[in-house]
Structures are given as structure tokens and as C-alpha cells.
GROMACS .gro file of C-alpha atoms in nm:
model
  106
    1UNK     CA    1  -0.757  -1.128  -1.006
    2UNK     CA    2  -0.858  -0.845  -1.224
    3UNK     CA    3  -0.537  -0.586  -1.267
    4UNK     CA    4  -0.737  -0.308  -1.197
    5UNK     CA    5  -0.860  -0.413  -0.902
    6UNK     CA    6  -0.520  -0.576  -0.782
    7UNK     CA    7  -0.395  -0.241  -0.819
    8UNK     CA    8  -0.592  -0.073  -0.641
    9UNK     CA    9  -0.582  -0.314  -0.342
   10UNK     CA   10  -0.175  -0.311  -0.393
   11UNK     CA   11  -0.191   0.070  -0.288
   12UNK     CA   12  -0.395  -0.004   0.002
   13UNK     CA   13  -0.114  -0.255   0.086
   14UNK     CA   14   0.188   0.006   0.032
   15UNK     CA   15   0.008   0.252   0.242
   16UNK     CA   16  -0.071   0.031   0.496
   17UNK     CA   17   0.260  -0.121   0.510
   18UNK     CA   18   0.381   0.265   0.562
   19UNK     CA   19   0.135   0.340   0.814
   20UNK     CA   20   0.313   0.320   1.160
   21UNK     CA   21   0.712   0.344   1.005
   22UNK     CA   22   0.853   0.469   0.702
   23UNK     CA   23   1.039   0.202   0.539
   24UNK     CA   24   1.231   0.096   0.207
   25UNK     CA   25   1.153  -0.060  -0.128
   26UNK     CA   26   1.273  -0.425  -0.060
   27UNK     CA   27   1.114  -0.416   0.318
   28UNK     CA   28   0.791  -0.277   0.154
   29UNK     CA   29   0.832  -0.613  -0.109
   30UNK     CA   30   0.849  -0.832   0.171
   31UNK     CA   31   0.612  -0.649   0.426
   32UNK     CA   32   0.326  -0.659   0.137
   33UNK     CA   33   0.447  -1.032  -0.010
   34UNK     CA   34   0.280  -1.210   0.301
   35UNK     CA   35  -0.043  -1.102   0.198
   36UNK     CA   36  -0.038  -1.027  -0.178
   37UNK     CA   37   0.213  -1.066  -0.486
   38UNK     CA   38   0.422  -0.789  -0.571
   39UNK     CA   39   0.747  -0.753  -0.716
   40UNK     CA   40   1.059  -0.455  -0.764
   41UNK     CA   41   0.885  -0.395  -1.146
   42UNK     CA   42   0.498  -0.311  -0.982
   43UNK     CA   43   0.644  -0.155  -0.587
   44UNK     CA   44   0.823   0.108  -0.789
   45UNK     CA   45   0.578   0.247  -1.019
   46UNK     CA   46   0.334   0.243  -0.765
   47UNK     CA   47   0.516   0.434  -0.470
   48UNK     CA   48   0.628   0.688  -0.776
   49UNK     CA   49   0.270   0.767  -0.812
   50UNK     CA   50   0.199   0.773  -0.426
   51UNK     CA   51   0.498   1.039  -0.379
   52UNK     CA   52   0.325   1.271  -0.702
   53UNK     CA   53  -0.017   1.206  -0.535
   54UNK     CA   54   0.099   1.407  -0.232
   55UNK     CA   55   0.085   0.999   0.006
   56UNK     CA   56   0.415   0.943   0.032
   57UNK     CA   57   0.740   1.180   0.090
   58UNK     CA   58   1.078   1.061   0.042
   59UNK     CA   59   1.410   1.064   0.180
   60UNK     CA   60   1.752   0.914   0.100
   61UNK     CA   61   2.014   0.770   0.363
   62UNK     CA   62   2.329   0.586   0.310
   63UNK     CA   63   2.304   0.219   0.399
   64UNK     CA   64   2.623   0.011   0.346
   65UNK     CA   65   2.778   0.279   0.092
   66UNK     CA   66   2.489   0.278  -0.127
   67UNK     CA   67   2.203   0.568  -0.091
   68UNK     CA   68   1.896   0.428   0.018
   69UNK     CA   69   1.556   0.596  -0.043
   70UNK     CA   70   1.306   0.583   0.243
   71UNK     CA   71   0.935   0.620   0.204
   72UNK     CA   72   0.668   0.805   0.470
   73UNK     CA   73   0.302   0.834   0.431
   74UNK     CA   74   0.219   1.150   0.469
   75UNK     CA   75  -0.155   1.317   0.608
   76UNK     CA   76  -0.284   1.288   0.215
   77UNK     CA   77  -0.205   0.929   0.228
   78UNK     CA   78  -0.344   0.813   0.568
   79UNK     CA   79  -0.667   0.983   0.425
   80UNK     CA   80  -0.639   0.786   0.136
   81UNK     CA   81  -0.611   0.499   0.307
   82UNK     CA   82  -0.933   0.552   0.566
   83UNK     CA   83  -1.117   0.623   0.215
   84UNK     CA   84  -0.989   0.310   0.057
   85UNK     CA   85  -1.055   0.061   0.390
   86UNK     CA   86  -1.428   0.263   0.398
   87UNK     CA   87  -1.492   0.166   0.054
   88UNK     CA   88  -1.383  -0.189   0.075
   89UNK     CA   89  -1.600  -0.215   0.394
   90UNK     CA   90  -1.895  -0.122   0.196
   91UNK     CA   91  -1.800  -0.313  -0.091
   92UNK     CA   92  -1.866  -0.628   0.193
   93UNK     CA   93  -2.178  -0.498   0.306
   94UNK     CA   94  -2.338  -0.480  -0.069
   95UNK     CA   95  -2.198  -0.823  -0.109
   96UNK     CA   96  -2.341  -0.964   0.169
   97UNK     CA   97  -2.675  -0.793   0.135
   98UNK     CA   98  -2.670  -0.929  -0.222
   99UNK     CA   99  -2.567  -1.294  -0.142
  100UNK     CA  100  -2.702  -1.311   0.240
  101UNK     CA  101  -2.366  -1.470   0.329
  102UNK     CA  102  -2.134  -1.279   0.507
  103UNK     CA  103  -1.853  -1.130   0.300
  104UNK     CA  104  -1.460  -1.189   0.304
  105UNK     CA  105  -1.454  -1.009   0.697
  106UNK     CA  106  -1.285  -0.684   0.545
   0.00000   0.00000   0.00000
């Protein structure tokens, strides 16, 4: 898969995953692994850039004597996210209008 596009579709996943509970780098890695590869090395980069993009907010809370950071999408990123899901669905219209075969059901 092309990077570009895998990132893009990698934030979808992150926000997504975030979208009904906030939640925590390794239970982000294995919400988003059942559907696409990512590992500690892309998550982290990727929620940094969320948080400065005003789609995530942060908070830290001790778990087993070590601070853990928890992630929450915030209004920016849920509107991110309708954007993203609106442009994939028309991505699958123009490809089915182009090939006459219906596209991958996104």
C-alpha cells in the first residue's frame, strides 16, 4: 500500500478507535491491529500530530506505578473524522462510476 495513503487511512483508524472512549497507546495498537498494521514506532508519531492538530487531548494517570498517558478525541477530531469517512465514501463512488463494479463497501 502506498505510505501516503496508509497514513492517511491510519489516522482515520486512531480516530476512530478514539471515537466512543479515550484509550491508551498499546490498546490503540491492538484496537487498530485487527484491521490494519501499525506498530509503537508509527501510533506515536501519529497521535503526536493528532494532539498539535487540536483531535486529540491528553491526560496522564498512574497505572501499576508507572504514569500512563490517555488519549480523547476531541470536537476538531470527530470533524476530522466525518471529513475523512465523506471523502473515502466518494472516493467509492468515483471508483465505481469509473469501473461499473461496486467499490470496496466503504
Amino acid at each position: 500500500m502506498d505510505i501516503q495513503l496508509k497514513k492517511g487511512l491510519l489516522e482515520i483508524c486512531v480516530l476512530a478507535s478514539l471515537e466512543k472512549e479515550e484509550s491508551y497507546g498499546y490498546k490503540i495498537i491492538d484496537d487498530v491491529t485487527h484491521y490494519i498494521d501499525i506498530n509503537e514506532s508509527t501510533l506515536y508519531p501519529i497521535l503526536k500530530r493528532l494532539e498539535q492538530n487540536g483531535a486529540l487531548t491528553t491526560r496522564s494517570q498512574e497505572h501499576n506505578g508507572r504514569l500512563r498517558k490517555y488519549y480523547q478525541i476531541t470536537e476538531v477530531g470527530r470533524e476530522s473524522l466525518l471529513q475523512n469517512i465523506r471523502d473515502l465514501e466518494q472516493v467509492n463512488r468515483i471508483y465505481q462510476q469509473i469501473t461499473g463494479r461496486r467499490g470496496a463497501g466503504i
